[in-house]
Coordinates of C-alpha atoms and ligand atoms in Angstrom, one line a residue:
M8 CA 0.0 -0.1 -0.1
D9 CA 1.9 3.1 -1.1
D10 CA 1.7 6.4 1.7
A11 CA -1.1 7.9 -0.1
A12 CA -3.3 4.9 0.4
L13 CA -2.0 4.1 3.9
E14 CA -2.6 8.0 5.0
K15 CA -6.5 7.7 3.5
A16 CA -7.0 4.8 5.4
L17 CA -5.5 5.5 8.5
L18 CA -7.7 8.9 9.0
L19 CA -10.5 7.0 7.4
A20 CA -10.0 4.5 10.3
V21 CA -9.6 7.1 12.8
S22 CA -12.3 9.1 11.7
V23 CA -14.6 6.1 13.4
G24 CA -12.9 5.6 16.1
D25 CA -9.4 5.4 18.2
V26 CA -6.7 3.3 16.3
T27 CA -3.8 0.9 17.8
S28 CA -0.9 1.5 15.9
D29 CA 0.3 -2.1 15.6
E30 CA -3.2 -3.5 14.8
F31 CA -3.5 -0.8 11.9
A32 CA -0.1 -2.0 10.6
E33 CA -0.9 -5.7 11.1
Q34 CA -4.2 -4.9 8.9
S35 CA -3.2 -2.8 6.3
G36 CA 0.2 -5.5 5.9
V37 CA 2.6 -2.6 6.7
D38 CA 5.5 -2.4 9.0
H39 CA 4.9 -0.9 12.3
K40 CA 7.6 2.0 12.1
K41 CA 5.9 3.0 9.0
V42 CA 2.3 3.6 11.1
I43 CA 4.7 5.3 13.4
G44 CA 6.3 7.6 10.7
L45 CA 2.8 8.3 9.0
M46 CA 0.9 9.1 12.6
K47 CA 3.9 11.3 13.1
S48 CA 3.3 13.5 10.3
L49 CA 0.0 13.6 10.7
E50 CA 0.4 14.5 14.4
A51 CA 2.6 17.2 13.0
S52 CA -0.1 19.1 10.9
A53 CA -2.7 18.3 14.3
L54 CA -4.6 15.9 12.0
V55 CA -4.5 13.3 14.7
R56 CA -2.9 12.7 18.0
S57 CA -1.5 9.7 19.9
S58 CA -0.9 8.2 23.1
A59 CA 1.9 5.7 23.5
V60 CA 1.1 2.6 25.1
D61 CA 3.9 0.3 26.4
R62 CA 4.0 -3.4 25.2
S63 CA 6.4 -6.3 26.5
A64 CA 6.4 -9.7 25.4
L65 CA 8.9 -12.5 26.1
A66 CA 10.8 -13.6 23.2
L67 CA 13.8 -16.0 22.5
T68 CA 16.9 -15.2 21.9
P69 CA 18.9 -15.9 19.2
E70 CA 20.9 -18.8 21.4
S71 CA 17.6 -20.2 22.0
E72 CA 16.4 -19.9 19.0
T73 CA 18.9 -22.8 18.1
Y74 CA 17.5 -25.3 21.1
I75 CA 14.0 -25.4 19.8
V76 CA 15.4 -27.3 16.7
D77 CA 18.4 -28.9 18.3
G78 CA 17.0 -29.3 21.4
S79 CA 17.9 -27.7 25.1
P80 CA 21.9 -27.8 25.7
E81 CA 21.2 -30.4 28.4
A82 CA 19.2 -32.6 25.9
Q83 CA 22.1 -32.3 23.6
A84 CA 24.4 -33.3 26.6
F85 CA 22.6 -36.4 27.0
H86 CA 22.6 -37.2 23.1
A87 CA 26.2 -36.6 23.1
V88 CA 27.1 -39.4 25.7
P89 CA 26.7 -42.9 24.3
A90 CA 24.9 -45.6 26.2
D91 CA 27.6 -46.8 27.6
G92 CA 29.8 -43.9 28.6
C93 CA 32.4 -41.9 27.4
S94 CA 35.6 -39.9 28.7
L95 CA 35.1 -36.2 29.8
A96 CA 37.4 -35.4 27.2
E97 CA 35.9 -37.2 24.5
F98 CA 32.6 -35.7 25.5
K99 CA 33.7 -32.3 25.4
Q100 CA 35.5 -32.9 22.2
A101 CA 31.8 -33.7 20.6
V102 CA 30.0 -30.7 21.6
S103 CA 29.8 -27.0 21.9
K104 CA 31.3 -24.8 24.5
T105 CA 27.9 -24.1 25.5
V106 CA 26.9 -27.8 25.6
A107 CA 29.9 -28.8 27.6
E108 CA 29.4 -26.2 30.2
V109 CA 25.5 -25.3 30.6
G110 CA 24.3 -28.6 29.2
F111 CA 26.3 -31.0 31.2
K112 CA 25.9 -28.9 34.4
Q113 CA 22.1 -28.7 34.0
A114 CA 22.3 -32.2 32.5
M115 CA 23.9 -33.7 36.0
Q116 CA 21.4 -31.4 38.2
S117 CA 18.3 -33.4 36.0
K118 CA 20.1 -36.5 36.8
W119 CA 20.5 -37.5 33.3
L120 CA 23.8 -37.4 33.2
G121 CA 26.8 -38.4 35.7
M122 CA 30.3 -38.1 36.5
V123 CA 32.3 -41.8 37.2
K124 CA 34.7 -41.7 40.1
G125 CA 38.2 -42.1 39.8
G126 CA 41.0 -42.5 37.0
E127 CA 40.3 -40.6 33.7
P128 CA 37.1 -38.5 33.9
R129 CA 34.2 -40.5 32.8
V130 CA 30.8 -39.2 31.8
E131 CA 28.2 -41.8 31.8
R132 CA 23.8 -42.0 31.4
K133 CA 22.0 -42.0 34.8
V134 CA 18.6 -42.7 32.4
D135 CA 18.2 -44.4 29.3
A136 CA 16.3 -41.8 27.5
I137 CA 15.6 -38.5 28.9
N138 CA 11.5 -38.6 29.4
E139 CA 10.7 -35.0 28.6
D140 CA 13.2 -32.2 27.2
T141 CA 11.0 -29.8 29.8
C142 CA 13.5 -26.5 28.3
Q143 CA 12.7 -26.8 24.8
T144 CA 9.0 -27.6 25.4
Q145 CA 9.0 -24.2 27.5
L146 CA 11.2 -22.4 24.8
K147 CA 8.3 -23.6 22.3
L148 CA 5.8 -22.2 25.0
I149 CA 7.1 -18.7 24.9
Q150 CA 7.3 -18.9 21.0
E151 CA 3.7 -19.6 20.8
G152 CA 2.9 -17.0 22.9
K153 CA 1.9 -19.2 25.7
A154 CA 4.5 -17.9 28.7
G155 CA 1.3 -18.2 31.0
D156 CA 1.6 -22.0 31.0
I157 CA 4.8 -21.8 32.0
D158 CA 5.8 -22.2 35.9
P159 CA 6.4 -19.0 36.7
K160 CA 9.6 -20.1 38.5
D161 CA 11.0 -22.2 35.3
L162 CA 9.7 -18.9 33.7
E163 CA 11.9 -16.6 36.1
S164 CA 15.0 -19.3 35.4
L165 CA 14.9 -19.0 32.0
I166 CA 15.0 -15.4 31.9
K167 CA 17.3 -14.2 34.6
K168 CA 19.1 -17.3 35.6
R169 CA 19.8 -18.8 31.9
K170 CA 19.7 -16.4 30.0
L171 CA 17.3 -18.1 26.9
V172 CA 14.3 -16.0 27.5
K173 CA 14.2 -11.7 27.2
Q174 CA 11.3 -9.2 28.0
D175 CA 10.6 -7.3 24.5
T176 CA 9.4 -4.3 25.1
W177 CA 8.0 -1.6 22.5
K178 CA 5.7 1.0 22.2
V179 CA 2.8 1.4 20.4
Y180 CA 0.2 4.1 20.2
V181 CA -2.9 4.3 20.2
I182 CA -4.2 6.9 17.3
S183 CA -7.3 9.8 17.8
K184 CA -8.6 12.6 16.2
G185 CA -6.8 15.9 16.3
A186 CA -7.8 19.3 16.4
E187 CA -7.2 19.8 12.7
F188 CA -8.9 16.5 11.8
S189 CA -10.3 15.6 8.4
L190 CA -10.4 13.0 6.4
E191 CA -7.7 14.4 3.8
R192 CA -5.0 15.9 4.7
K193 CA -4.8 19.7 3.2
K194 CA -1.4 20.4 1.9
Q195 CA 0.1 22.8 3.8
P196 CA 1.9 25.6 2.4
T197 CA 5.5 25.7 4.0
D198 CA 6.5 29.5 1.9
L199 CA 4.2 32.7 2.4
T200 CA 4.3 33.5 -1.7
R201 CA 4.0 36.8 -3.1
E202 CA 0.7 35.7 -4.7
M203 CA -0.5 35.1 -1.1
L204 CA 0.1 38.0 0.0
Q205 CA -1.4 39.4 -3.2
D206 CA -4.6 37.7 -3.2
G207 CA -5.0 38.0 0.6
T208 CA -5.4 34.3 0.9
W209 CA -2.1 33.9 3.2
R210 CA -4.6 35.1 6.0
D211 CA -6.5 31.8 6.2
E212 CA -4.0 29.1 5.2
T213 CA -2.5 27.3 8.2
F214 CA 1.3 27.3 7.3
K215 CA 3.2 23.9 8.3
A216 CA 5.0 24.2 11.4
Y217 CA 8.8 23.8 11.2
N218 CA 9.5 20.9 12.9
L219 CA 12.7 21.7 14.6
V220 CA 13.2 18.0 16.1
P221 CA 16.0 17.9 18.5
G222 CA 19.1 16.5 17.2
A223 CA 18.3 16.7 13.7
G224 CA 21.5 18.2 13.4
A225 CA 24.7 16.5 13.1
M226 CA 26.6 17.9 16.0
P227 CA 29.6 19.8 14.0
S228 CA 32.8 18.0 14.4
G229 CA 35.4 21.1 14.8
G230 CA 37.4 23.5 16.9
H231 CA 35.7 24.8 20.7
V232 CA 36.9 27.6 22.5
H233 CA 38.2 27.1 26.1
P234 CA 36.1 28.8 28.8
L235 CA 38.9 30.9 29.3
L236 CA 39.2 32.5 26.2
K237 CA 35.2 32.8 26.0
V238 CA 35.7 35.0 29.0
R239 CA 38.9 36.6 27.9
Q240 CA 37.0 37.7 24.6
Q241 CA 34.3 38.9 26.8
F242 CA 36.6 41.5 28.8
R243 CA 38.4 42.3 25.5
E244 CA 34.8 43.4 24.0
T245 CA 33.9 45.5 27.7
F246 CA 37.3 47.1 27.5
L247 CA 37.2 47.8 23.1
Q248 CA 33.9 49.3 24.1
L249 CA 35.4 51.4 26.9
G250 CA 37.6 52.5 24.7
F251 CA 41.0 51.1 25.9
A252 CA 43.4 49.9 23.8
E253 CA 45.4 46.2 24.1
M254 CA 48.6 46.4 25.5
P255 CA 51.1 43.9 23.6
T256 CA 51.6 41.1 26.0
N257 CA 53.8 38.8 23.8
N258 CA 56.7 38.6 26.6
F259 CA 56.3 36.3 29.3
V260 CA 60.2 36.3 29.8
E261 CA 60.4 40.2 31.4
S262 CA 63.6 42.3 33.2
G263 CA 63.4 42.4 36.9
F264 CA 63.6 46.1 35.8
W265 CA 60.5 46.3 33.9
N266 CA 58.7 44.1 36.1
F267 CA 59.7 45.5 39.6
D268 CA 62.1 48.1 39.5
T269 CA 60.3 50.3 36.9
L270 CA 57.5 49.7 39.4
I271 CA 60.0 51.2 42.8
Q272 CA 59.2 48.0 44.4
P273 CA 62.2 47.7 46.1
Q274 CA 65.2 44.7 45.2
M275 CA 64.8 43.7 48.9
H276 CA 61.1 43.3 48.5
P277 CA 60.0 39.4 49.7
A278 CA 58.1 39.6 46.2
R279 CA 61.2 39.8 44.4
D280 CA 63.1 36.8 45.7
A281 CA 62.6 33.1 44.0
H282 CA 60.1 32.3 46.9
D283 CA 57.3 34.2 44.7
T284 CA 59.1 34.9 41.2
F285 CA 60.6 32.0 38.3
F286 CA 64.2 33.3 37.5
M287 CA 65.3 32.3 34.0
K288 CA 68.4 30.1 33.9
T289 CA 69.2 31.1 30.4
P290 CA 68.8 33.5 29.4
A291 CA 69.7 34.7 32.8
V292 CA 70.4 38.3 32.0
A293 CA 68.3 40.9 29.9
N294 CA 70.6 42.4 27.5
R295 CA 69.0 45.7 26.8
A296 CA 67.2 48.6 28.7
P297 CA 66.7 52.2 28.1
E298 CA 69.7 53.5 30.2
D299 CA 68.8 57.2 30.8
Y300 CA 65.6 56.0 31.9
V301 CA 67.5 53.5 34.5
E302 CA 69.4 56.2 35.8
R303 CA 66.5 57.7 37.2
V304 CA 64.7 54.9 38.3
K305 CA 67.9 53.9 40.0
T306 CA 67.9 57.5 41.5
M307 CA 64.5 56.9 42.6
H308 CA 65.1 53.7 44.3
E309 CA 68.3 54.9 46.4
V310 CA 67.4 58.5 47.2
G311 CA 64.1 59.4 45.8
G312 CA 63.0 62.5 44.6
H313 CA 60.2 65.3 43.2
G314 CA 59.6 65.0 47.4
S315 CA 59.8 61.8 47.7
I316 CA 63.0 60.2 49.5
G317 CA 62.8 56.9 47.5
H318 CA 63.8 53.9 49.4
Q319 CA 67.4 54.8 50.6
Y320 CA 69.5 51.6 49.8
A321 CA 72.1 50.5 47.2
W322 CA 70.5 49.3 43.8
K323 CA 72.0 47.2 42.1
R324 CA 72.0 47.1 37.9
T325 CA 72.5 43.2 38.3
E326 CA 69.1 42.7 40.1
A327 CA 67.7 44.5 37.6
D328 CA 69.0 42.7 35.2
K329 CA 67.8 39.3 36.6
N330 CA 65.2 37.7 33.6
I331 CA 62.2 36.3 35.2
L332 CA 58.6 34.9 34.2
R333 CA 57.0 38.1 35.0
T334 CA 54.6 38.3 37.8
H335 CA 52.1 40.4 36.9
T336 CA 51.3 42.4 32.9
T337 CA 51.7 45.1 35.4
A338 CA 55.6 45.6 33.6
V339 CA 53.6 45.4 30.5
S340 CA 51.9 48.7 31.6
A341 CA 54.9 50.1 32.9
R342 CA 56.9 49.6 29.2
C343 CA 53.5 51.2 27.7
L344 CA 53.4 54.2 30.1
H345 CA 56.9 54.6 29.7
K346 CA 56.7 54.8 25.5
L347 CA 53.5 57.5 26.1
A348 CA 55.8 59.3 28.1
K349 CA 58.8 59.2 26.1
D350 CA 56.5 59.9 22.8
G351 CA 55.0 63.0 24.4
F352 CA 52.0 62.7 26.8
K353 CA 48.5 62.6 25.7
P354 CA 45.1 60.7 27.5
A355 CA 45.6 56.9 27.2
K356 CA 43.6 54.2 28.3
Y357 CA 45.3 50.8 27.8
F358 CA 44.3 46.8 29.0
S359 CA 46.1 43.7 28.7
I360 CA 44.7 40.0 29.5
D361 CA 47.5 37.2 29.5
R362 CA 49.5 34.6 31.6
V363 CA 51.3 35.7 34.7
F364 CA 53.8 33.2 36.5
R365 CA 54.2 33.6 40.2
N366 CA 56.0 30.6 42.5
E367 CA 53.2 29.9 44.5
A368 CA 51.8 27.3 46.6
V369 CA 49.4 25.5 44.0
D370 CA 46.0 24.9 45.9
R371 CA 41.8 24.9 44.3
T372 CA 42.2 28.0 43.6
H373 CA 45.6 29.0 42.5
L374 CA 48.7 27.5 39.8
A375 CA 51.7 28.8 39.4
E376 CA 50.7 30.8 36.4
F377 CA 47.2 32.6 35.8
H378 CA 45.7 35.0 33.7
Q379 CA 45.9 38.8 34.5
V380 CA 43.6 41.1 33.3
E381 CA 44.8 44.9 34.0
G382 CA 43.1 48.2 33.0
V383 CA 45.2 51.3 33.4
I384 CA 44.0 55.0 32.3
C385 CA 46.4 57.6 32.0
D386 CA 45.3 61.4 32.2
K387 CA 45.8 64.6 33.5
N388 CA 44.2 65.3 37.5
L389 CA 42.6 61.9 37.6
T390 CA 41.4 61.4 41.1
L391 CA 40.5 58.6 43.1
G392 CA 37.0 59.1 42.5
D393 CA 37.6 58.8 39.0
L394 CA 39.0 55.2 39.8
I395 CA 36.2 54.1 41.7
G396 CA 33.8 55.8 38.9
V397 CA 35.5 53.7 36.0
L398 CA 35.6 50.2 38.3
H399 CA 31.7 51.0 38.5
Q400 CA 31.7 51.0 34.8
F401 CA 33.7 48.1 34.2
F402 CA 32.2 45.7 36.7
A403 CA 28.6 47.0 35.8
R404 CA 29.2 45.2 32.1
L405 CA 30.1 42.4 34.0
G406 CA 27.2 42.5 35.6
M407 CA 28.3 43.5 38.8
T408 CA 26.5 46.8 40.0
Q409 CA 27.1 46.7 43.8
L410 CA 30.9 47.4 44.6
R411 CA 33.1 48.1 47.8
F412 CA 36.4 49.0 48.2
K413 CA 38.9 48.0 51.0
P414 CA 41.9 50.7 51.6
A415 CA 45.2 47.6 50.5
F416 CA 48.9 48.3 49.7
N417 CA 50.5 47.6 46.2
P418 CA 54.1 48.8 46.2
Y419 CA 53.8 50.4 43.3
T420 CA 50.2 52.0 43.7
E421 CA 49.3 54.8 46.6
P422 CA 46.5 54.9 47.7
S423 CA 45.2 51.3 46.9
M424 CA 41.8 49.4 47.1
E425 CA 40.8 46.0 47.1
I426 CA 38.0 45.7 45.2
F427 CA 34.6 43.8 46.6
A428 CA 31.7 43.0 44.2
Y429 CA 28.2 41.4 45.1
H430 CA 27.6 38.5 43.0
P431 CA 24.1 38.2 41.9
M432 CA 24.1 34.5 41.5
L433 CA 26.7 33.6 43.9
K434 CA 24.3 36.0 46.4
K435 CA 27.4 36.9 48.5
W436 CA 30.0 39.7 48.1
V437 CA 33.2 38.5 46.3
E438 CA 37.0 40.0 46.3
V439 CA 37.3 41.1 42.5
G440 CA 40.4 42.4 42.1
N441 CA 42.8 45.4 43.8
S442 CA 43.3 48.6 41.9
G443 CA 45.3 52.0 42.7
M444 CA 46.8 55.1 41.4
F445 CA 50.4 54.8 40.1
R446 CA 53.1 56.4 42.8
P447 CA 54.7 59.7 41.7
E448 CA 58.0 57.7 42.1
M449 CA 57.0 55.8 39.4
M450 CA 55.5 57.9 36.9
L451 CA 58.1 61.0 37.3
P452 CA 61.5 58.7 36.2
M453 CA 59.8 57.7 33.3
G454 CA 59.2 61.5 32.1
M455 CA 55.3 61.9 32.5
P456 CA 54.0 65.2 33.3
P457 CA 53.8 65.6 37.4
D458 CA 50.2 66.7 36.9
V459 CA 49.3 63.4 35.4
N460 CA 47.9 60.6 37.1
V461 CA 47.4 57.1 36.2
I462 CA 45.1 54.8 38.0
A463 CA 44.9 51.0 37.2
W464 CA 43.2 47.9 38.7
G465 CA 43.8 43.9 37.9
L466 CA 42.1 41.0 38.6
S467 CA 42.6 37.6 37.1
L468 CA 40.5 35.5 34.5
E469 CA 40.3 32.5 36.3
R470 CA 38.4 33.4 39.0
P471 CA 35.5 34.7 36.9
T472 CA 35.4 31.5 34.9
M473 CA 35.3 29.4 37.6
I474 CA 32.6 31.3 39.3
M475 CA 30.5 31.5 35.5
Y476 CA 31.1 27.7 34.4
G477 CA 30.4 27.0 38.1
I478 CA 34.1 24.7 38.3
D479 CA 35.6 24.7 42.0
N480 CA 38.8 23.1 41.3
I481 CA 41.1 25.3 39.2
R482 CA 42.9 22.3 38.0
D483 CA 39.5 21.3 36.2
L484 CA 39.9 24.8 34.4
F485 CA 43.4 24.8 33.1
G486 CA 46.5 23.0 32.9
S487 CA 47.2 19.3 31.8
K488 CA 44.6 17.6 34.4
M489 CA 41.7 19.3 32.9
Q490 CA 39.0 17.1 31.0
L491 CA 39.4 17.9 27.4
G492 CA 35.4 16.6 27.0
S493 CA 34.2 19.9 29.4
V494 CA 36.0 22.4 26.5
K495 CA 33.7 20.6 23.8
N496 CA 30.4 21.1 25.7
N497 CA 30.7 24.1 27.7
P498 CA 28.2 26.8 27.2
F499 CA 28.7 30.5 25.7
C500 CA 30.0 32.7 28.7
R501 CA 27.0 34.8 30.1
L502 CA 29.4 37.4 31.9
G503 CA 27.5 40.6 32.2
L504 CA 24.4 39.0 31.3
I505 CA 23.1 38.0 34.9
E506 CA 19.9 39.9 35.3
Q507 CA 20.2 41.9 38.7
T508 CA 17.6 40.3 40.6
E509 CA 17.7 42.0 44.1
T510 CA 20.2 45.0 45.2
V511 CA 21.8 44.6 48.4
K512 CA 20.9 47.5 50.7
A513 CA 24.4 50.0 51.3
T514 CA 24.0 49.7 55.3
Q515 CA 25.1 46.6 55.6
Ligands
FB9_9 O1 40.1 38.1 39.9 C1 40.1 37.9 41.4 N1 38.6 38.1 41.3 C2 37.7 37.5 40.7 C3 37.7 38.6 39.7 C4 36.6 38.2 38.6 C5 35.1 37.8 39.3 O2 33.9 38.0 38.6 C6 32.9 36.8 38.8 C7 32.0 36.4 38.0 C8 31.6 37.2 37.7 C9 35.5 37.3 40.5 C10 36.1 37.4 41.1 N2 40.6 38.6 42.1 C11 41.9 38.9 42.2 C12 40.5 38.1 43.5 C13 40.7 36.9 44.2 O3 40.2 36.1 43.3 C14 42.2 37.1 45.0 O4 42.1 35.8 46.2 C15 43.4 36.1 43.9 N3 43.7 37.5 43.1 C16 45.0 36.9 42.0 C17 46.0 37.3 42.9 O5 46.3 36.4 43.6 C18 47.7 36.3 43.9 C19 43.1 37.4 41.7 C20 44.2 37.9 40.5 C21 44.7 39.4 41.1 C22 44.7 40.0 42.2 C23 45.2 41.6 41.8 C24 45.6 42.2 40.5 C25 45.4 40.9 39.8 C26 45.2 39.3 39.6 C27 46.1 43.0 40.4 C28 46.3 44.1 40.4 C29 46.6 45.9 40.4 C30 46.2 46.7 41.2 C31 46.7 47.9 40.7 C32 47.2 48.7 39.7 C33 47.4 47.4 38.5 C34 47.1 46.4 38.9

């Protein structure tokens, strides 16, 4: 029966009353799946509607199918033993593995066969003939759908213990009239055509619904973006939208000079020793620095200037020339600010997002490297208020509108503030970074005009990513232990898309 005829027949049958899909398939002599396919497409146009009914029946396994013909394994075992018995070896030789193991054991249990004690193991018949191959009989009953005639205990063991019978389950559908039922399916237009618009027939047309069945499309095999890079892109877009320019961060190896000395971080500062910083073995020493600027930095460290007393110690060039893995991208900020001053100051907004390395104890939230996000604004007479204002702007775009600031200390900024934000999803205050105004001792040796101030802030990429993706241990996010699978199926980054559900009262 062709599809159109089958559709017609089914609609006719349904017009009379509910139809069961397997019976209709039986009657129409077509495969049940074909009827289900037709039913689903008629259902898509609401001509019919269906409700699934589970069906189950006992069925033989391919193995037990053979026993219907060859007899049960135990019967085969019995018949393989000659009337006068034979050696176990001969017996095993003569039959299949299943008969030799399962069949023999079963025949022993049924007291059909027995082992002859002593000497070379022999098998002998315990009965002259089998009065009935119960197993085979029962399998036949199953095949005839008469499982009810079998003793439930035997049936249980055929299913569970001997695994010769299986429970087949399948779904059939009761098909009944749908909201748009009619004996004939009106071909539903799929496209809105110019003619319809002109003659207005589109108004009373019911267009074919899109059937976006999930999983229709094959998952494209291709590259996947690591969650960290998705969050990095979010941060990048946030900075670019705020008019910041990205600083070049393509140098993991930095000299102590740019990483520490330009930031007026004294050479005896604990962060500068091997406990916190990775020192390069090769190349161990930096091979160039702007000598005039180095002199001015040296002076500022040793005796100060411009009203500062400096750090009052003997500054060593060798210390500054040591190559390290940069501990912060603030080293890159120092290079860019120095260049800005040298090229002639003009207001500037810079950002950087890249790896920094700290020789710290590794734990759930810290690895020996992380990605630092840094924002720098350089302009005349900038104040702490400007910094607070910008931080509000920046974090608001990341979905955090409630900020708090706690005085902090950084060797290269004064004043400095730790930044805390109320995280709407976590429903708690989170430390989201650090910030401050670069010290004049840092800016003036660069040649920055005295009325120019530079405000800056920093945070990590890992923390927001762990929070956004609900990752508890940083090792699951970054490094050799992370599951590549998680890169394949991680959702897009919703940073900044967190709806503000509640406002926290300022009094707290
Ligand atoms: O990232 C951090 N926290 C954070 C950031 C965003 C965030 O977003 C949520 C999804 C919405 C959640 C949390 N922190 C900075 C705060 C803490 O995690 C802190 O314990 C760990 N910090 C790192 C350093 O650890 C040694 C994060 C890292 C950090 C800290 C300070 C700076 C940069 C990174 C800086 C700076 C700075 C200061 C002044 C001038 C220029 C740069």
